[in-house]
Coordinates of C-alpha atoms in Angstrom, one line a residue:
Chain N
M9 CA -56.1 -22.6 -45.5
F10 CA -59.4 -23.3 -47.1
L11 CA -61.2 -25.5 -49.7
I12 CA -61.9 -24.4 -53.2
N13 CA -64.7 -25.8 -55.3
C14 CA -63.1 -26.3 -58.7
P15 CA -65.9 -26.1 -61.3
F16 CA -64.4 -29.1 -63.1
C17 CA -63.1 -31.3 -60.3
G18 CA -65.1 -30.4 -57.2
E19 CA -64.0 -29.4 -53.7
R20 CA -60.2 -29.6 -53.1
D21 CA -57.6 -28.3 -50.7
Q22 CA -56.3 -24.8 -51.5
S23 CA -52.8 -26.1 -51.6
E24 CA -53.7 -27.8 -55.0
F25 CA -54.4 -24.4 -56.5
S26 CA -52.3 -21.5 -57.5
S27 CA -53.5 -17.9 -57.2
G28 CA -53.7 -15.8 -60.3
G29 CA -54.5 -12.6 -58.4
E30 CA -57.1 -10.0 -59.2
A31 CA -59.6 -11.0 -62.0
H32 CA -61.1 -9.0 -64.8
I33 CA -58.0 -6.9 -65.6
V34 CA -58.4 -6.6 -69.3
R35 CA -55.3 -6.8 -71.5
P36 CA -55.0 -3.5 -73.4
K37 CA -56.5 -3.7 -76.9
Q38 CA -53.9 -1.3 -78.5
P39 CA -50.7 -1.8 -76.5
T40 CA -48.7 0.5 -78.8
E41 CA -50.9 3.4 -77.9
L42 CA -50.7 3.1 -74.2
S43 CA -49.2 5.8 -72.1
D44 CA -46.7 5.0 -69.3
D45 CA -49.4 5.7 -66.7
E46 CA -51.8 3.3 -68.4
W47 CA -49.0 0.6 -68.5
A48 CA -48.3 1.1 -64.8
E49 CA -52.1 0.8 -64.1
Y50 CA -52.3 -2.4 -66.1
L51 CA -49.1 -4.1 -64.9
F52 CA -48.7 -3.0 -61.3
M53 CA -51.6 -1.2 -59.7
R54 CA -53.9 -3.6 -57.8
K55 CA -57.1 -3.0 -55.7
N56 CA -55.8 -5.4 -53.0
I57 CA -59.2 -5.3 -51.4
K58 CA -59.9 -6.1 -47.7
G59 CA -63.3 -7.6 -48.2
I60 CA -65.0 -9.1 -51.3
Q61 CA -62.5 -9.7 -54.1
F62 CA -62.9 -11.2 -57.6
E63 CA -59.9 -13.3 -58.4
R64 CA -58.4 -15.9 -60.7
W65 CA -57.3 -19.4 -59.6
N66 CA -55.7 -22.2 -61.4
H67 CA -56.1 -25.9 -60.4
A68 CA -52.3 -26.4 -60.8
H69 CA -52.2 -29.9 -59.2
G70 CA -55.4 -31.0 -60.7
C71 CA -57.2 -30.3 -64.0
R72 CA -54.9 -27.3 -64.6
K73 CA -57.8 -25.2 -65.7
W74 CA -58.3 -21.5 -64.8
F75 CA -61.5 -20.1 -63.3
N76 CA -62.8 -17.2 -61.2
V77 CA -63.6 -17.0 -57.5
V78 CA -65.3 -14.5 -55.3
R79 CA -63.7 -14.5 -51.9
D80 CA -63.8 -12.3 -48.8
T81 CA -60.2 -11.6 -48.1
S82 CA -60.9 -10.6 -44.5
N83 CA -62.0 -14.1 -43.5
D84 CA -61.0 -16.3 -46.6
K85 CA -64.7 -17.4 -47.1
I86 CA -65.4 -18.3 -50.7
L87 CA -68.7 -16.8 -51.8
S88 CA -68.9 -17.9 -55.4
V89 CA -67.0 -19.8 -58.2
Y90 CA -67.6 -19.2 -61.9
K91 CA -65.9 -20.2 -65.1
M92 CA -63.6 -18.1 -67.3
G93 CA -65.6 -15.9 -69.7
E94 CA -68.7 -16.0 -67.6
K95 CA -70.1 -12.7 -66.2
P96 CA -69.2 -12.1 -62.6
P97 CA -72.1 -12.6 -60.2
V98 CA -74.0 -9.3 -59.7
N99 CA -74.9 -9.7 -56.0
Y100 CA -71.4 -8.9 -54.8
K101 CA -69.8 -5.6 -55.1
Chain P
M4 CA -35.3 12.6 -20.6
K5 CA -37.8 12.8 -17.7
N6 CA -37.0 9.4 -16.3
K7 CA -33.7 8.2 -17.6
Y8 CA -33.0 4.5 -17.3
S9 CA -29.7 3.6 -15.8
V10 CA -28.1 1.3 -13.3
F11 CA -28.9 3.9 -10.6
S12 CA -32.6 4.1 -11.5
L13 CA -32.7 0.3 -11.4
I14 CA -31.2 0.2 -7.9
K15 CA -33.5 3.0 -6.8
N16 CA -36.6 1.3 -8.0
A17 CA -35.5 -2.1 -6.7
L18 CA -35.5 -0.5 -3.2
S19 CA -39.2 0.3 -3.7
Q20 CA -40.1 -3.1 -5.0
H21 CA -40.3 -1.7 -8.6
E22 CA -43.7 -0.2 -7.8
N23 CA -42.8 3.4 -8.8
W24 CA -41.7 3.1 -12.4
Q25 CA -43.3 5.8 -14.5
Q26 CA -45.4 4.9 -17.5
A27 CA -43.1 4.8 -20.5
W28 CA -45.3 6.8 -22.8
G29 CA -48.5 8.9 -22.4
N30 CA -52.0 8.0 -23.3
P31 CA -53.6 11.3 -24.5
E32 CA -56.9 12.0 -26.2
P33 CA -56.4 13.4 -29.7
K34 CA -56.2 17.2 -30.1
K35 CA -58.3 19.0 -32.7
E36 CA -55.4 19.7 -35.0
Y37 CA -51.8 18.5 -35.6
D38 CA -48.9 19.6 -37.8
A39 CA -48.4 16.0 -38.9
I40 CA -50.2 12.8 -38.3
I41 CA -48.6 9.4 -38.7
V42 CA -51.0 6.6 -39.4
G43 CA -49.7 3.3 -37.9
G44 CA -48.0 2.9 -34.5
G45 CA -45.6 0.1 -35.5
G46 CA -41.8 0.5 -35.4
H47 CA -41.6 2.4 -38.7
G48 CA -44.4 4.8 -37.7
L49 CA -43.0 5.5 -34.2
A50 CA -39.5 6.0 -35.6
T51 CA -40.9 8.4 -38.2
A52 CA -42.6 10.5 -35.4
Y53 CA -39.4 10.3 -33.3
Y54 CA -37.1 11.7 -36.1
L55 CA -39.7 14.3 -37.1
A56 CA -39.6 15.6 -33.5
K57 CA -35.9 15.2 -33.1
K58 CA -34.4 16.2 -36.4
H59 CA -37.0 18.4 -38.0
N60 CA -38.3 20.3 -35.0
L61 CA -41.9 19.4 -35.5
K62 CA -43.5 19.1 -32.1
N63 CA -47.2 18.9 -32.7
I64 CA -47.3 15.4 -34.0
A65 CA -49.7 12.4 -33.4
V66 CA -49.3 8.7 -34.1
L67 CA -52.6 6.9 -34.6
E68 CA -52.7 3.2 -34.0
K69 CA -55.8 1.1 -34.5
G70 CA -54.7 -1.5 -32.0
W71 CA -51.9 -1.2 -29.5
I72 CA -48.2 -0.2 -29.9
G73 CA -46.2 -3.1 -31.2
G74 CA -49.2 -5.4 -31.7
G75 CA -48.9 -5.6 -35.5
N76 CA -46.0 -6.8 -37.7
T77 CA -43.4 -5.1 -35.3
G78 CA -44.2 -7.8 -32.8
R79 CA -44.7 -10.6 -35.3
N80 CA -41.4 -10.7 -37.3
T81 CA -38.3 -12.9 -36.9
T82 CA -36.2 -9.8 -35.9
I83 CA -33.4 -10.3 -38.5
I84 CA -31.3 -7.3 -39.3
R85 CA -28.9 -7.2 -42.3
S86 CA -27.9 -4.9 -45.2
N87 CA -26.4 -7.3 -47.7
Y88 CA -28.7 -6.2 -50.6
L89 CA -27.6 -6.4 -54.2
W90 CA -28.5 -3.0 -55.8
D91 CA -26.8 0.3 -54.9
A92 CA -30.1 2.0 -53.9
S93 CA -31.0 -0.9 -51.5
A94 CA -27.5 -1.1 -50.1
G95 CA -27.7 2.6 -49.3
L96 CA -31.1 2.3 -47.6
Y97 CA -30.5 -0.8 -45.5
D98 CA -27.0 0.1 -44.5
H99 CA -28.1 3.5 -43.3
A100 CA -30.6 1.6 -41.1
L101 CA -27.9 -0.8 -39.9
K102 CA -25.6 2.1 -38.9
L103 CA -28.5 3.6 -36.9
W104 CA -29.1 0.2 -35.2
E105 CA -25.6 0.1 -33.9
N106 CA -26.2 3.1 -31.7
L107 CA -29.9 2.8 -31.1
S108 CA -29.9 1.6 -27.5
Q109 CA -27.8 4.5 -26.4
E110 CA -29.8 7.0 -28.5
L111 CA -33.2 5.9 -27.1
N112 CA -31.9 5.1 -23.6
Y113 CA -33.7 1.8 -24.1
N114 CA -32.1 -1.5 -24.5
V115 CA -33.2 -2.9 -27.9
M116 CA -30.9 -5.8 -27.4
F117 CA -29.2 -5.4 -30.8
S118 CA -27.0 -8.4 -31.2
Q119 CA -24.5 -8.5 -34.2
R120 CA -24.3 -12.2 -34.2
G121 CA -24.0 -12.4 -38.0
V122 CA -26.4 -13.5 -40.7
M123 CA -25.4 -16.4 -43.0
N124 CA -27.2 -17.1 -46.3
L125 CA -26.7 -20.6 -47.7
A126 CA -26.3 -21.6 -51.3
H127 CA -27.7 -25.0 -52.4
N128 CA -27.1 -25.1 -56.2
L129 CA -24.7 -23.7 -58.8
Q130 CA -26.9 -20.7 -59.6
D131 CA -27.2 -19.8 -55.8
V132 CA -23.4 -19.9 -55.6
R133 CA -23.0 -17.5 -58.6
D134 CA -25.7 -15.2 -57.3
L135 CA -24.4 -15.1 -53.7
K136 CA -20.8 -14.6 -54.9
R137 CA -21.9 -11.7 -57.1
R138 CA -23.9 -10.2 -54.2
T139 CA -20.8 -10.4 -52.0
H140 CA -18.8 -8.5 -54.5
A141 CA -21.6 -5.9 -55.0
N142 CA -21.8 -5.5 -51.2
R143 CA -18.1 -4.9 -50.8
L144 CA -18.1 -2.3 -53.6
N145 CA -20.8 -0.5 -51.5
G146 CA -18.8 -0.7 -48.3
I147 CA -20.9 -3.4 -46.8
D148 CA -19.1 -6.2 -45.1
A149 CA -19.6 -9.6 -46.8
V150 CA -17.6 -12.7 -47.1
W151 CA -18.1 -15.9 -49.1
L152 CA -17.7 -19.1 -47.1
N153 CA -17.1 -22.6 -48.6
T154 CA -18.9 -25.6 -47.2
E155 CA -16.2 -26.4 -44.6
E156 CA -16.2 -22.8 -43.4
V157 CA -20.0 -22.8 -43.2
K158 CA -19.8 -26.0 -41.0
K159 CA -17.1 -24.4 -38.9
F160 CA -19.2 -21.2 -38.4
C161 CA -22.4 -23.2 -37.5
P162 CA -21.5 -26.8 -36.7
I163 CA -25.1 -28.1 -36.4
I164 CA -25.7 -27.6 -40.1
N165 CA -25.9 -30.9 -42.1
T166 CA -23.3 -30.4 -44.8
S167 CA -23.3 -34.0 -46.1
T168 CA -23.5 -34.2 -49.9
D169 CA -26.3 -36.8 -50.1
I170 CA -29.1 -34.5 -48.9
R171 CA -31.7 -33.2 -51.4
Y172 CA -30.3 -29.6 -51.4
P173 CA -26.6 -29.9 -50.2
V174 CA -24.9 -26.9 -48.8
L175 CA -22.4 -25.6 -51.4
G176 CA -21.3 -22.6 -49.4
G177 CA -22.8 -19.3 -48.1
T178 CA -22.3 -15.6 -47.5
L179 CA -21.8 -14.1 -44.1
Q180 CA -22.4 -10.5 -43.0
R181 CA -20.9 -10.2 -39.5
R182 CA -22.4 -6.8 -38.7
A183 CA -25.9 -8.3 -39.2
G184 CA -27.9 -9.9 -36.4
T185 CA -31.1 -9.5 -34.5
A186 CA -32.8 -7.1 -32.0
R187 CA -35.6 -7.4 -29.5
H188 CA -38.6 -6.3 -31.7
D189 CA -41.0 -5.1 -29.0
A190 CA -38.2 -3.1 -27.4
V191 CA -37.7 -1.2 -30.6
A192 CA -41.4 -0.1 -30.7
W193 CA -41.4 0.7 -27.0
G194 CA -38.1 2.6 -27.1
Y195 CA -39.2 4.8 -30.0
A196 CA -42.7 5.3 -28.4
R197 CA -41.1 6.4 -25.1
S198 CA -38.6 8.8 -26.7
A199 CA -41.2 10.2 -29.1
S200 CA -43.7 10.7 -26.3
D201 CA -41.0 12.4 -24.2
M202 CA -40.6 15.0 -27.0
G203 CA -44.3 15.7 -27.0
V204 CA -45.6 13.3 -29.7
D205 CA -49.2 12.2 -28.9
I206 CA -49.4 8.4 -29.2
I207 CA -53.1 7.5 -29.6
Q208 CA -53.9 3.9 -29.4
N209 CA -57.2 2.2 -30.3
C210 CA -57.9 4.9 -32.8
E211 CA -58.6 3.6 -36.3
V212 CA -58.6 5.8 -39.4
K213 CA -61.9 5.6 -41.2
G214 CA -61.5 8.2 -43.9
I215 CA -59.2 10.9 -45.4
K216 CA -60.7 14.3 -46.0
R217 CA -59.5 16.0 -49.2
N218 CA -59.9 19.4 -50.5
G219 CA -59.1 19.2 -54.2
D220 CA -55.5 17.9 -54.5
R221 CA -54.6 18.3 -50.9
V222 CA -55.4 16.6 -47.6
E223 CA -57.3 18.4 -44.8
G224 CA -57.6 15.8 -42.1
L225 CA -58.6 12.3 -41.0
E226 CA -61.9 10.8 -39.9
T227 CA -61.1 8.4 -37.1
T228 CA -63.0 6.3 -34.5
K229 CA -62.1 9.2 -32.1
G230 CA -63.6 11.9 -34.3
F231 CA -62.2 14.2 -37.0
I232 CA -58.6 15.4 -36.6
K233 CA -57.4 18.3 -38.7
T234 CA -53.9 18.2 -40.3
N235 CA -52.2 19.0 -43.6
K236 CA -49.5 16.3 -43.5
I237 CA -50.4 12.6 -43.3
G238 CA -47.7 9.9 -43.3
V239 CA -49.2 6.5 -43.8
V240 CA -47.1 3.6 -42.4
A241 CA -49.8 0.9 -42.3
A242 CA -48.0 -2.1 -43.6
G243 CA -50.5 -4.8 -44.8
H244 CA -53.3 -2.3 -44.6
S245 CA -51.7 0.4 -46.8
S246 CA -54.0 -0.3 -49.7
V247 CA -57.0 0.1 -47.5
I248 CA -55.9 3.6 -46.4
A249 CA -54.9 4.5 -50.0
N250 CA -58.3 3.6 -51.1
M251 CA -59.8 6.2 -48.7
A252 CA -57.9 8.9 -50.6
G253 CA -58.9 7.4 -54.0
L254 CA -55.3 6.1 -54.6
K255 CA -54.3 2.7 -55.9
L256 CA -50.9 1.2 -54.9
P257 CA -48.8 -1.5 -56.6
L258 CA -49.2 -3.8 -53.5
E259 CA -50.6 -7.2 -52.6
S260 CA -51.2 -8.1 -49.0
K261 CA -50.4 -11.6 -48.0
P262 CA -50.1 -13.6 -44.8
L263 CA -46.5 -14.3 -43.7
Q264 CA -45.9 -16.9 -41.0
A265 CA -43.4 -17.5 -38.3
L266 CA -43.1 -20.0 -35.4
V267 CA -41.1 -20.6 -32.3
S268 CA -40.0 -23.8 -30.5
E269 CA -39.9 -24.7 -26.9
P270 CA -36.9 -22.9 -25.2
V271 CA -33.7 -24.9 -25.1
K272 CA -30.0 -24.3 -24.1
P273 CA -27.9 -22.2 -26.6
I274 CA -27.4 -24.2 -29.8
I275 CA -27.2 -21.7 -32.6
D276 CA -25.4 -18.4 -32.0
T277 CA -26.1 -16.8 -35.4
V278 CA -28.9 -16.4 -38.0
V279 CA -29.0 -18.8 -40.9
M280 CA -31.1 -18.1 -43.9
S281 CA -31.6 -20.4 -46.8
N282 CA -33.7 -19.0 -49.5
A283 CA -33.7 -21.9 -51.9
V284 CA -35.3 -24.3 -49.4
H285 CA -37.0 -21.5 -47.5
A286 CA -35.8 -22.0 -44.0
Y287 CA -34.7 -19.2 -41.6
V288 CA -33.6 -19.9 -38.1
S289 CA -32.1 -18.1 -35.1
Q290 CA -32.3 -18.5 -31.4
S291 CA -33.9 -16.0 -29.1
D292 CA -32.4 -15.0 -25.8
K293 CA -35.1 -17.0 -24.1
G294 CA -33.8 -20.1 -26.0
E295 CA -36.6 -20.5 -28.5
L296 CA -35.7 -21.3 -32.0
V297 CA -37.2 -18.5 -34.1
I298 CA -38.3 -19.8 -37.5
G299 CA -39.5 -17.8 -40.5
A300 CA -41.7 -19.4 -43.1
G301 CA -43.0 -18.1 -46.4
T302 CA -46.0 -16.2 -47.6
D303 CA -49.2 -17.6 -48.9
S304 CA -49.7 -17.1 -52.6
Y305 CA -53.0 -15.3 -52.3
V306 CA -54.2 -11.9 -51.0
S307 CA -55.6 -12.3 -47.5
Y308 CA -56.0 -10.1 -44.4
T309 CA -56.6 -13.0 -42.0
Q310 CA -53.3 -13.0 -40.0
R311 CA -53.3 -16.8 -40.2
G312 CA -51.6 -18.4 -43.1
S313 CA -51.8 -22.0 -44.4
H314 CA -50.5 -25.1 -42.7
N315 CA -48.7 -26.4 -45.8
I316 CA -46.4 -23.3 -45.8
I317 CA -45.0 -24.1 -42.3
E318 CA -44.9 -27.8 -43.1
E319 CA -42.6 -27.1 -46.1
T320 CA -40.4 -24.8 -43.9
L321 CA -40.1 -27.4 -41.2
K322 CA -39.2 -30.1 -43.7
A323 CA -36.3 -28.0 -44.9
I324 CA -35.2 -27.2 -41.3
L325 CA -35.2 -30.9 -40.5
E326 CA -33.0 -31.7 -43.4
L327 CA -30.5 -28.9 -42.7
Y328 CA -30.5 -29.4 -38.9
P329 CA -31.3 -33.1 -38.1
I330 CA -30.5 -32.3 -34.4
F331 CA -33.9 -30.4 -34.2
S332 CA -35.9 -33.5 -35.1
R333 CA -37.4 -33.9 -31.6
M334 CA -38.0 -30.2 -30.9
K335 CA -41.6 -29.2 -30.2
M336 CA -43.0 -26.1 -31.7
L337 CA -44.7 -23.8 -29.2
R338 CA -46.5 -21.1 -31.2
Q339 CA -47.2 -20.2 -34.8
W340 CA -48.7 -16.9 -36.0
G341 CA -49.2 -14.8 -39.1
G342 CA -48.8 -11.1 -40.1
I343 CA -50.1 -9.3 -43.2
V344 CA -47.2 -8.1 -45.4
D345 CA -47.6 -5.7 -48.3
I346 CA -45.5 -6.8 -51.2
C347 CA -44.3 -4.7 -54.1
P348 CA -43.8 -6.2 -57.6
D349 CA -40.0 -5.4 -57.3
A350 CA -39.7 -6.5 -53.6
S351 CA -38.5 -3.0 -52.6
P352 CA -40.3 -0.5 -50.4
I353 CA -42.1 2.7 -51.3
I354 CA -41.1 5.8 -49.2
S355 CA -42.7 8.5 -51.2
K356 CA -44.8 11.5 -51.8
T357 CA -48.0 11.0 -53.7
N358 CA -49.9 13.2 -56.2
I359 CA -52.1 14.3 -53.4
K360 CA -50.4 17.2 -51.5
G361 CA -49.6 16.4 -47.9
L362 CA -50.2 12.6 -48.3
Y363 CA -47.1 10.4 -47.9
F364 CA -46.7 6.7 -48.0
N365 CA -44.1 4.4 -46.4
C366 CA -45.1 0.9 -47.4
G367 CA -44.3 -2.2 -49.5
W368 CA -41.7 -3.5 -47.1
G369 CA -43.1 -7.0 -47.8
T370 CA -41.4 -9.7 -45.9
G371 CA -38.4 -7.8 -44.6
G372 CA -39.2 -4.4 -43.1
F373 CA -38.1 -4.9 -39.5
K374 CA -34.4 -4.5 -40.4
A375 CA -35.0 -1.1 -41.8
T376 CA -37.0 0.4 -38.9
P377 CA -34.6 3.2 -37.9
G378 CA -33.6 4.1 -41.4
S379 CA -37.1 4.0 -42.7
G380 CA -38.3 6.3 -40.0
D381 CA -35.4 8.7 -40.5
L382 CA -35.9 9.0 -44.3
F383 CA -39.7 9.1 -44.1
A384 CA -39.5 11.9 -41.6
H385 CA -37.1 13.8 -44.0
T386 CA -39.5 13.3 -46.8
I387 CA -42.5 14.5 -44.8
A388 CA -40.7 17.5 -43.3
N389 CA -39.2 18.8 -46.6
D390 CA -41.8 17.6 -49.0
E391 CA -38.9 16.1 -50.9
P392 CA -37.2 12.7 -50.6
H393 CA -33.7 12.3 -49.0
K394 CA -31.1 11.1 -51.6
L395 CA -31.2 7.6 -49.9
N396 CA -34.9 7.1 -50.6
A397 CA -35.2 9.0 -53.9
A398 CA -35.1 5.7 -55.8
F399 CA -38.0 4.3 -53.7
N400 CA -40.6 6.6 -55.1
L401 CA -44.1 5.7 -56.2
N402 CA -43.4 6.9 -59.7
R403 CA -40.9 4.1 -60.4
F404 CA -43.8 1.9 -61.4
V405 CA -44.6 4.4 -64.2
S406 CA -41.0 5.2 -65.3
G407 CA -40.0 1.5 -65.1
D408 CA -37.0 2.4 -63.0
L409 CA -37.6 -0.5 -60.6
V410 CA -35.3 -1.7 -57.8
D411 CA -35.6 -5.3 -58.5
E412 CA -34.6 -7.2 -55.4
H413 CA -36.6 -10.3 -56.0
G414 CA -34.1 -13.1 -55.7
A415 CA -31.3 -10.6 -56.2
A416 CA -30.8 -9.7 -52.5
A417 CA -31.8 -12.9 -50.8
V418 CA -35.2 -11.3 -50.2
A419 CA -37.3 -13.8 -48.4
H420 CA -40.5 -14.3 -50.3

């Protein structure tokens, strides 16, 4: 349980948001040319990091907009929030 | 067995004020090399080591546990055991485990308190009714006992359930597996640890794996907090931390780790003599031998390794419990806790070889691994010893995410998620 600072609405309880999982997984440009291994990688394989993770959240019970969050999954501390399409902050790896 | 437990050993030790019981398992320092190392000293890991020693004649085995035996998800679950899964592959896997449960106390000479008190799954809408009836038929075709109960029969089987028609999610019926039930979770870990240790397995606690040493496409050993240990077979049974270990070998798994919560009430006199699960409203309840209500809640929606979980999740579960069991309205909850569960996209486990030689994974049990403990250990031991899966776990390979041959139990098998 934690607070998320929605870039459009401000700080709200996590229960207002829905998690969209790992961020920056790029949809394949040429789906017809993908091998089975590449499909598996895109659809199913996840980093599932213990530590600093880049992820997507949706303010489902608020403005309903998507945005990105940098969060430490070992203690649920949110380190940064940035909008869709923006470059991820470089000081976290 | 060096120190067999029986009524005679109980009397003998009572005469000496119970001061001379032997330690149940050893506490050795790691050797330089093992034939096989199991990473993770929970129920599944200890069972794997036990069956490797017992059925596959491997004696030089170690189990590495970063904390203490039974301190992870083995000691955090709600102890429900059942095998009423929809698909053939799952039915085979879970019923294999259930059959092993039925004789486990005798086999381990350790009372795991397996109690076949029945598990009832409730239906609250028309789709639930159709799905659960379909699952009952599928179960019976697979030789698994299952019956459909209508609302009156549900009320008769568990009289404290509110079956009135004016509640938000009325009870329209349910399924019952009579062979299902519960067991004492700690005893399962302790029993396997004791028997494995007795056969020469080294159980090494407070030893965390820090790296996997590879030579090309095969494993050579493990870097741990107690130094480097050489081995050419590594079986990883690390539950919520499976991805962390996989990452050390440069592997990615189709898993997401999330907190799953449970809670218990103050102890009261016997009031519910079965296990009742309701997936639609997310409320699972049974009563422990101490008298506490054992309540299972849901997972958080996000990846986290915090072993906490959010308050709104248990609030939702307790709302549902109160509507279904108005009699519990003045019960006080004693403890709440979380465990990290590794969830597969198809809600089925992975018991599999990998493309790295000598590296095996047993993971992805998600929210329901406890019930499979003996079966999982038996089949994983077979996979490690023969470098080939047993026919019962062949479908649960890692390659199914590439081939598309998933065992989709989400929703289908009353998987709690």
